[in-house]
Coordinates of C-alpha atoms and ligand atoms in Angstrom, one line a residue:
M178 CA 0.0 0.0 0.0
L179 CA 1.3 3.4 -0.9
L180 CA 1.4 5.9 2.0
S181 CA -0.4 8.5 -0.1
N182 CA -3.3 6.0 -0.8
M183 CA -3.9 5.6 2.9
E184 CA -6.5 7.8 4.5
K185 CA -4.4 7.8 7.7
V186 CA -1.3 6.0 8.9
N187 CA -1.3 4.9 12.5
I188 CA 2.0 4.5 14.2
L189 CA 2.7 3.4 17.8
F190 CA 6.2 4.3 19.2
V191 CA 7.0 2.0 22.1
A192 CA 10.0 3.0 24.3
S193 CA 11.3 3.2 27.8
E194 CA 11.9 7.0 27.6
A195 CA 10.3 10.0 25.8
A196 CA 11.4 13.6 26.4
P197 CA 10.1 15.9 27.8
L198 CA 8.3 13.4 30.1
I199 CA 11.4 11.5 30.9
K200 CA 14.9 11.6 29.4
I201 CA 17.9 9.6 30.6
G202 CA 19.9 9.5 27.4
G203 CA 19.7 10.1 23.7
L204 CA 16.8 7.6 23.3
G205 CA 14.6 10.1 25.2
D206 CA 15.4 12.9 22.7
Y207 CA 14.8 10.6 19.8
V208 CA 11.3 9.5 20.9
G209 CA 10.6 13.1 21.9
S210 CA 11.5 14.6 18.6
L211 CA 11.1 12.1 15.7
P212 CA 7.2 11.7 15.9
K213 CA 6.8 15.5 15.6
A214 CA 9.1 15.7 12.6
L215 CA 7.3 12.7 10.9
T216 CA 3.9 14.3 11.3
S217 CA 5.0 17.5 9.6
E218 CA 7.1 15.8 6.9
A219 CA 4.3 13.5 6.1
R220 CA 2.0 16.4 5.3
Q221 CA 4.4 17.5 2.6
W222 CA 4.9 13.9 1.3
E223 CA 3.5 13.6 -2.3
V224 CA -0.2 14.5 -2.0
G225 CA 0.1 14.7 1.8
V226 CA -0.2 11.9 4.3
K227 CA -2.0 12.1 7.5
M228 CA -0.2 10.5 10.4
D229 CA -1.6 9.5 13.7
I230 CA 1.5 8.9 15.8
R231 CA 1.1 7.9 19.5
I232 CA 3.7 7.0 22.1
A233 CA 3.5 4.3 24.8
L234 CA 6.0 4.3 27.7
P235 CA 6.2 2.7 31.1
F236 CA 5.5 4.7 34.3
S237 CA 8.2 5.4 36.8
Q238 CA 8.6 7.9 39.6
E239 CA 11.2 9.7 37.6
I240 CA 8.7 10.9 35.0
N241 CA 8.0 14.6 35.3
P242 CA 4.9 14.7 37.5
L243 CA 3.5 17.7 35.6
F244 CA 2.6 15.2 32.8
I245 CA 0.7 12.8 35.1
D246 CA -2.9 13.6 36.0
R247 CA -3.8 11.0 38.6
D248 CA -7.5 11.7 38.3
K249 CA -7.6 11.1 34.6
R250 CA -6.9 7.5 33.9
F251 CA -8.2 4.2 32.7
S252 CA -7.2 0.7 33.7
F253 CA -7.0 -2.8 32.2
T254 CA -5.6 -6.2 32.9
S255 CA -3.0 -7.7 30.6
T256 CA -2.7 -11.5 30.6
Q257 CA 0.3 -13.0 28.8
G258 CA 1.4 -16.6 29.2
K259 CA 1.1 -17.4 32.9
K260 CA 1.1 -13.8 34.0
S261 CA -1.5 -11.2 34.6
N262 CA -0.8 -7.5 35.3
R263 CA -3.1 -4.7 36.1
F264 CA -2.2 -1.3 34.5
N265 CA -3.3 2.2 35.1
V266 CA -2.9 4.4 32.0
Y267 CA -2.3 8.2 32.1
T268 CA -2.6 10.2 28.9
A269 CA -0.5 13.2 28.2
V270 CA -0.7 15.2 24.9
V271 CA 2.6 16.9 24.0
D272 CA 3.0 18.8 20.7
A273 CA -0.3 17.2 19.7
I274 CA 1.1 13.7 20.1
P275 CA -0.8 11.5 22.6
H276 CA 1.5 9.7 25.1
Y277 CA 0.2 6.7 27.1
I278 CA 2.0 6.1 30.4
L279 CA 1.4 2.6 31.6
E280 CA 1.7 2.1 35.4
N281 CA 1.9 -1.6 36.4
T282 CA 0.0 -1.7 39.7
T283 CA 0.7 -5.4 40.1
L284 CA 4.5 -4.8 40.3
P285 CA 4.7 -1.3 41.9
H286 CA 8.2 -1.9 43.3
L287 CA 9.7 -2.0 39.8
Q288 CA 8.6 1.5 39.0
Q289 CA 10.9 3.6 41.1
N290 CA 13.5 4.4 38.4
V291 CA 13.4 4.1 34.6
Y292 CA 16.3 1.7 34.8
A293 CA 17.3 -0.4 37.8
A294 CA 20.9 -0.5 38.9
D295 CA 20.8 -4.2 38.3
P296 CA 19.6 -4.7 34.7
S297 CA 18.2 -8.1 35.3
E298 CA 15.5 -6.4 37.5
D299 CA 14.3 -4.6 34.5
G300 CA 13.2 -7.7 32.6
E301 CA 9.7 -8.2 34.0
K302 CA 9.0 -4.4 34.1
F303 CA 9.8 -4.0 30.4
I304 CA 8.4 -7.3 29.1
S305 CA 5.1 -6.9 30.9
F306 CA 4.9 -3.3 29.6
S307 CA 5.8 -4.1 26.0
L308 CA 3.2 -6.9 25.8
A309 CA 0.5 -4.7 27.4
C310 CA 0.8 -2.4 24.5
N311 CA -1.4 -4.9 22.5
D312 CA -4.1 -4.6 25.2
L313 CA -3.7 -0.9 25.1
M314 CA -4.5 -0.8 21.4
N315 CA -7.6 -3.0 22.0
I316 CA -8.9 -0.9 24.8
L317 CA -8.4 2.3 22.7
N318 CA -10.0 0.6 19.7
W319 CA -7.1 2.0 17.8
K320 CA -5.0 -0.2 15.7
A321 CA -1.4 0.7 14.6
D322 CA -0.4 0.1 11.0
I323 CA 3.2 0.1 12.3
V324 CA 4.6 -0.5 15.7
Q325 CA 8.0 1.0 16.2
C326 CA 10.0 -0.6 19.0
N327 CA 13.2 0.8 20.5
D328 CA 16.0 -1.2 22.1
W329 CA 15.9 -4.4 24.0
Q330 CA 13.3 -3.2 26.5
T331 CA 10.6 -3.4 23.8
G332 CA 11.9 -6.3 21.6
V333 CA 9.4 -9.0 22.7
L334 CA 6.6 -6.9 21.2
C335 CA 7.9 -7.7 17.7
A336 CA 7.9 -11.4 18.6
W337 CA 4.4 -11.2 20.0
L338 CA 3.1 -9.4 16.9
K339 CA 4.7 -12.0 14.6
A340 CA 3.3 -14.9 16.6
H341 CA -0.3 -13.7 17.1
N342 CA -2.4 -13.4 14.1
T343 CA -5.4 -11.9 15.8
K344 CA -7.8 -9.4 14.3
I345 CA -5.8 -6.6 15.8
T346 CA -2.4 -7.7 14.7
R347 CA -3.0 -9.3 11.4
T348 CA -1.8 -6.4 9.4
V349 CA 0.4 -4.7 12.0
K350 CA 4.0 -4.4 10.8
S351 CA 6.9 -3.9 13.2
I352 CA 10.1 -2.0 13.1
F353 CA 12.9 -2.5 15.6
V354 CA 15.3 0.3 16.2
I355 CA 18.8 -0.4 17.6
H356 CA 20.1 2.5 19.6
N357 CA 22.7 0.5 21.5
L358 CA 23.5 -3.1 20.5
P359 CA 25.5 -4.3 23.5
F360 CA 22.4 -3.9 25.8
M361 CA 20.5 -7.0 25.0
G362 CA 18.3 -7.7 28.1
A363 CA 20.4 -10.5 29.5
G364 CA 19.1 -12.5 32.4
T365 CA 15.4 -12.4 31.3
A366 CA 15.1 -15.9 29.9
S367 CA 12.8 -17.2 32.6
I368 CA 10.6 -14.1 32.4
M369 CA 10.2 -14.4 28.7
E370 CA 9.1 -18.0 29.2
E371 CA 6.6 -17.0 31.9
Y372 CA 5.2 -14.4 29.5
G373 CA 4.9 -16.9 26.7
I374 CA 7.6 -15.5 24.4
R375 CA 9.4 -18.3 22.5
P376 CA 13.2 -18.3 22.1
V377 CA 14.6 -17.5 18.7
F378 CA 16.7 -20.0 16.8
H379 CA 18.9 -19.4 13.8
P380 CA 21.9 -21.3 12.6
A381 CA 24.1 -18.2 12.7
L382 CA 23.0 -17.2 16.2
P383 CA 25.2 -18.2 19.2
Q384 CA 23.2 -20.3 21.7
W385 CA 23.4 -17.5 24.3
G386 CA 21.4 -15.3 21.9
N387 CA 18.3 -17.6 21.9
D388 CA 16.4 -15.9 24.7
L389 CA 17.4 -12.3 24.7
P390 CA 14.7 -9.6 24.1
L391 CA 17.0 -7.7 21.7
L392 CA 17.2 -10.7 19.4
S393 CA 13.4 -11.2 19.6
G394 CA 13.1 -7.7 18.2
I395 CA 15.8 -8.1 15.5
M396 CA 14.6 -11.5 14.4
N397 CA 10.8 -10.8 14.3
A398 CA 10.7 -7.2 13.1
D399 CA 9.8 -6.5 9.5
K400 CA 12.6 -3.9 9.4
V401 CA 15.5 -3.1 11.6
I402 CA 16.9 0.4 11.7
T403 CA 20.1 1.6 13.4
V404 CA 20.5 5.2 14.3
S405 CA 23.2 6.0 11.7
P406 CA 24.3 4.5 8.4
T407 CA 27.9 3.8 9.7
Y408 CA 26.6 1.9 12.7
A409 CA 24.5 -0.3 10.4
K410 CA 27.8 -1.4 8.7
E411 CA 29.9 -1.5 11.9
I412 CA 27.6 -4.0 13.7
L413 CA 28.3 -6.5 10.9
T414 CA 32.0 -6.6 11.9
P415 CA 33.8 -8.3 14.8
D416 CA 34.8 -5.0 16.3
F417 CA 31.3 -3.7 16.9
G418 CA 29.1 -6.8 16.4
N419 CA 29.3 -8.1 20.0
D420 CA 29.6 -11.6 18.6
L421 CA 26.3 -11.3 16.7
Q422 CA 28.0 -10.1 13.5
D423 CA 27.5 -13.5 11.7
F424 CA 23.8 -13.6 12.6
L425 CA 23.3 -9.9 11.8
R426 CA 24.8 -10.4 8.3
T427 CA 22.0 -12.9 7.6
Q428 CA 19.5 -10.1 8.4
Q429 CA 21.1 -7.5 6.2
D430 CA 18.2 -7.3 3.7
K431 CA 16.0 -5.8 6.3
L432 CA 18.7 -3.7 8.0
T433 CA 19.1 0.0 7.3
G434 CA 20.8 3.0 9.0
I435 CA 19.2 6.4 9.3
L436 CA 21.0 9.3 11.1
N437 CA 19.1 10.9 13.9
G438 CA 18.4 14.6 13.8
I439 CA 18.1 17.2 16.6
D440 CA 15.4 19.6 17.4
Q441 CA 16.9 22.7 16.0
S442 CA 14.2 24.9 17.5
I443 CA 15.5 24.0 21.0
W444 CA 19.1 23.9 20.1
D445 CA 19.5 27.4 18.6
P446 CA 22.2 29.8 19.8
E447 CA 20.2 32.7 18.5
T448 CA 17.3 32.1 20.8
D449 CA 18.6 29.7 23.5
P450 CA 17.3 31.2 26.8
Y451 CA 19.9 29.4 28.9
I452 CA 23.0 31.1 27.6
T453 CA 24.6 34.3 28.7
R454 CA 24.7 35.9 25.2
N455 CA 22.8 34.8 22.1
F456 CA 24.7 34.7 18.9
S457 CA 24.7 33.5 15.3
C458 CA 27.1 33.0 12.5
S459 CA 27.1 36.7 11.7
S460 CA 27.7 37.7 15.3
L461 CA 30.3 35.2 16.4
K462 CA 32.2 37.7 18.4
A463 CA 29.4 37.8 21.0
R464 CA 30.2 34.2 21.7
A465 CA 33.2 35.2 23.8
M466 CA 30.9 36.4 26.6
N467 CA 29.7 32.8 27.0
K468 CA 33.2 31.6 27.4
E469 CA 34.0 34.3 29.9
H470 CA 30.9 33.4 31.9
I471 CA 32.1 29.8 32.1
Q472 CA 35.6 30.8 33.2
L473 CA 34.3 33.2 35.8
S474 CA 31.7 30.9 37.3
L475 CA 34.2 28.0 37.6
S476 CA 37.1 30.2 38.8
L477 CA 39.2 29.5 35.8
E478 CA 41.6 32.2 34.5
T479 CA 39.5 34.5 32.3
N480 CA 41.6 34.5 29.2
P481 CA 39.8 34.6 25.8
Q482 CA 42.9 33.2 24.1
T483 CA 43.1 30.0 26.2
P484 CA 41.3 27.2 24.3
L485 CA 38.4 25.8 26.4
L486 CA 37.8 22.1 25.9
V487 CA 34.4 20.8 27.0
M488 CA 32.8 17.4 27.4
V489 CA 29.1 16.9 28.2
S490 CA 28.3 13.2 28.6
R491 CA 27.1 10.3 30.5
L492 CA 30.3 9.2 32.2
D493 CA 30.5 5.5 31.3
V494 CA 32.9 3.2 29.6
Q495 CA 31.2 3.6 26.2
K496 CA 32.0 7.4 26.2
G497 CA 35.7 6.8 26.4
V498 CA 36.3 8.5 29.8
N499 CA 39.5 6.6 30.4
L500 CA 40.9 7.7 27.0
L501 CA 39.9 11.3 27.6
V502 CA 41.6 11.4 31.0
D503 CA 44.8 9.8 29.8
T504 CA 44.9 12.0 26.7
L505 CA 44.5 15.3 28.7
R506 CA 47.2 14.1 31.1
A507 CA 49.5 13.5 28.1
L508 CA 49.0 17.0 26.5
P509 CA 52.3 18.9 26.3
K510 CA 52.7 21.9 28.4
M511 CA 50.5 24.4 26.6
D512 CA 47.7 26.6 27.6
W513 CA 44.3 24.8 27.7
Q514 CA 41.4 24.5 30.1
A515 CA 38.9 21.6 30.3
V516 CA 35.4 21.3 31.8
I517 CA 33.7 18.0 32.1
L518 CA 30.0 17.9 32.9
G519 CA 28.2 14.6 33.5
T520 CA 27.2 11.8 35.8
G521 CA 27.5 8.1 35.5
N522 CA 29.5 5.2 36.6
A523 CA 31.2 5.8 40.0
A524 CA 34.6 4.6 38.8
Q525 CA 34.5 6.9 35.7
E526 CA 33.4 9.8 37.8
Q527 CA 36.3 9.2 40.1
L528 CA 38.7 9.3 37.2
T529 CA 37.5 12.7 36.2
R530 CA 37.7 14.0 39.7
Q531 CA 41.3 12.8 40.1
L532 CA 42.1 14.7 36.9
E533 CA 40.7 17.8 38.4
Q534 CA 42.7 17.4 41.6
D535 CA 45.9 16.9 39.5
F536 CA 45.3 19.9 37.3
P537 CA 43.6 22.4 39.7
R538 CA 44.4 25.4 37.5
Q539 CA 43.0 23.9 34.3
V540 CA 40.4 21.3 34.9
R541 CA 36.9 21.6 36.3
V542 CA 34.5 18.6 36.8
I543 CA 30.8 18.8 37.6
N544 CA 29.4 15.4 38.4
R545 CA 25.8 16.6 38.4
F546 CA 23.1 16.7 35.8
E547 CA 22.8 20.4 34.9
A548 CA 20.8 20.9 31.8
A549 CA 21.1 24.7 31.7
F550 CA 24.8 24.7 32.2
S551 CA 25.2 22.2 29.4
H552 CA 23.8 24.8 27.0
Q553 CA 26.3 27.3 28.3
L554 CA 29.1 24.9 27.7
Y555 CA 28.1 24.3 24.1
A556 CA 27.8 28.1 23.6
G557 CA 31.1 29.0 25.3
G558 CA 33.4 26.0 24.8
D559 CA 35.9 26.1 21.9
M560 CA 36.2 22.3 21.3
F561 CA 33.9 19.5 22.2
L562 CA 35.6 16.2 23.2
M563 CA 33.9 13.0 22.2
P564 CA 36.2 10.0 22.4
S565 CA 33.3 7.4 22.5
L566 CA 34.6 3.8 22.0
Y567 CA 31.5 3.3 19.8
E568 CA 28.6 5.7 19.1
P569 CA 25.4 4.4 17.4
C570 CA 24.5 8.1 16.6
G571 CA 25.3 10.6 19.3
T572 CA 23.5 14.0 19.5
S573 CA 25.9 16.2 21.4
Q574 CA 28.4 16.5 18.5
M575 CA 25.6 18.0 16.4
I576 CA 24.5 20.4 19.1
A577 CA 28.1 21.4 19.6
M578 CA 28.5 22.2 15.9
R579 CA 25.3 24.3 15.9
Y580 CA 26.9 26.4 18.6
G581 CA 30.3 26.7 17.0
C582 CA 32.0 24.4 19.5
I583 CA 34.2 22.2 17.3
P584 CA 34.1 18.4 17.9
I585 CA 37.1 16.3 18.3
A586 CA 35.8 12.8 18.1
H587 CA 36.5 9.1 17.5
A588 CA 35.7 8.1 13.9
V589 CA 32.9 5.7 14.7
G590 CA 29.1 5.4 14.0
G591 CA 27.1 8.6 13.9
L592 CA 30.2 10.7 14.5
V593 CA 31.5 9.7 11.1
D594 CA 28.2 10.5 9.5
S595 CA 27.8 14.0 11.1
I596 CA 31.4 15.4 11.3
Q597 CA 33.5 16.3 8.2
D598 CA 37.2 15.9 8.7
E599 CA 38.4 16.7 5.1
E600 CA 40.2 20.0 5.0
E601 CA 38.0 21.7 2.5
Q602 CA 34.8 20.8 4.3
R603 CA 36.1 20.6 7.8
T604 CA 33.5 20.9 10.6
G605 CA 35.5 19.0 13.2
F606 CA 38.4 16.6 13.8
L607 CA 38.0 12.8 13.7
F608 CA 40.7 10.3 14.9
S609 CA 40.6 6.7 13.9
D610 CA 42.6 4.9 16.6
A611 CA 41.1 4.9 20.0
T612 CA 44.5 5.3 21.6
V613 CA 46.2 8.2 23.5
K614 CA 48.4 8.8 20.5
G615 CA 45.5 8.8 18.0
F616 CA 43.4 11.3 20.1
L617 CA 46.4 13.4 21.1
D618 CA 47.6 13.9 17.5
K619 CA 44.2 15.2 16.4
L620 CA 43.8 17.3 19.6
I621 CA 47.2 19.0 19.1
M622 CA 46.3 19.6 15.4
A623 CA 43.1 21.3 16.5
L624 CA 44.8 23.3 19.2
R625 CA 47.4 24.6 16.6
R626 CA 44.6 25.5 14.2
Y627 CA 42.8 27.3 17.0
Q628 CA 45.7 29.7 17.2
K629 CA 45.0 30.8 13.6
S630 CA 41.8 32.5 14.4
K631 CA 40.7 33.3 10.9
E632 CA 40.9 29.7 9.9
W633 CA 39.1 28.7 13.1
V634 CA 36.2 31.0 12.4
I635 CA 35.8 29.5 9.0
I636 CA 35.5 26.1 10.5
Q637 CA 33.1 27.4 13.1
K638 CA 30.8 29.0 10.6
R639 CA 30.8 25.9 8.4
A640 CA 29.9 23.8 11.4
M641 CA 27.1 26.2 12.5
Q642 CA 25.5 26.1 9.0
Q643 CA 25.1 22.3 8.8
D644 CA 21.5 21.1 8.7
F645 CA 21.0 18.6 11.5
S646 CA 17.2 18.9 11.5
W647 CA 15.1 15.8 11.4
K648 CA 13.7 16.8 8.0
K649 CA 15.9 14.6 5.8
S650 CA 15.8 11.6 8.2
A651 CA 12.1 11.8 8.7
R652 CA 11.7 11.4 4.9
K653 CA 13.9 8.3 5.1
Y654 CA 11.7 6.9 7.8
L655 CA 8.7 7.6 5.6
E656 CA 10.3 5.6 2.8
V657 CA 10.8 2.7 5.2
Y658 CA 7.2 2.9 6.3
E659 CA 6.1 2.9 2.7
S660 CA 8.3 -0.1 1.8
I661 CA 6.9 -2.3 4.6
L662 CA 3.3 -1.3 4.1
R663 CA 3.7 -2.3 0.5
E664 CA 5.0 -5.8 1.3
Ligands
GLC185 C1 21.9 5.7 22.4 C2 23.2 5.7 21.6 C3 23.5 7.1 21.0 C4 22.3 7.5 20.2 C5 21.0 7.5 21.1 C6 19.7 7.9 20.3 O1 22.0 6.4 23.5 O2 24.3 5.4 22.5 O3 24.6 7.0 20.2 O4 22.5 8.9 19.8 O5 20.8 6.1 21.6 O6 19.5 7.1 19.2

């Protein structure tokens, strides 16, 4: 079926996070911004397509309470396999998109945090939630044409849709989006069995992969999307495939990579309310006030000439914190300052604090979540450090470029697809080897370039003019929707 021949296309996004209700990482931004972009892009698609996109997410105490109206709710019981759970559903409409927040009242103890410290505890929470999305569609008397599941938390829903040919699901197609391959939902085998989800078998799949929600998703979905084209290729190789590369190669026909966008109306240095001084490409000089504000507020020497390196990140192993710390330690004696903002894993946080202690004149570390200050760092930092060991897409490098903060990043995944390292088109600096030498060489190259201020401004302007909106990517999603609805 062609999209344009359909009166209306119904899509249900199913995910563990959705900004602005709840955001822990990039997944929250994705779910919070793609549906909006799809709705507006679809209107301009051929003769105009009407989309009815809705979002389902699990309740947790971490969801912004402003979005939960306890008095307005409905309830249902979801019975799957040997298990029955009772759900309250709260509805919040954000940017005209209905969000259904499912509170499992049978398992209230699982709903404190979005993710438990011990990931195996998350199994029943997410499996019961994902499967209850079918009951939700029944109760709403609203049937999705496509269900778009995200990451392992929602993978079993693809399996359920494939296995149940009921009136509701007969024509429902499913898409599974991989935001982070290494997180597979390990330790949930017995829960999957209790909820009636069958293991997956494939000759190329290692035995340990038979009962993982991530693989239920990949194997049973009609299409699998990774969040950048480069990541779609990388996961087919031993370096990034997490021992699933042989299996994933057998699924290549339905695998595609689409780069995420960012919401450019939020991330705009001309209008951003959180920064000291707004600026644009044509008023780059005003940017200096933002840098000065950072230096002043963190008691760093206020010298406009000193390059200010910033990192805004979850501090965990994926983000290359060890490499960052070792590389900054190895920098030759030259003038630089560094500010690291982020929380995460205790050991990684400790590494950053130790660096601050050893470089008291140059380094500041803020192990807190400070959304407003992160805007200020993008607006005032000179270089944005992103030595991620792997990066399915990454959003902060795109935000940094919009604000004229030049990324120095490891050449992986979405970083390759969004940063240009060729001299004539340079918008940042990419290093290929995730070693101190690899990172250091590029960092020194960038620091030298920074001294030639005219050349630096050219790079900044080019970076700021890149289009990182969802527009192009939303079109690619529409093409995928059309292709599976046609099958
Ligand atoms: C995950 C990935 C990140 C990506 C985000 C949104 O957090 O690690 O690279 O940008 O999902 O897709």
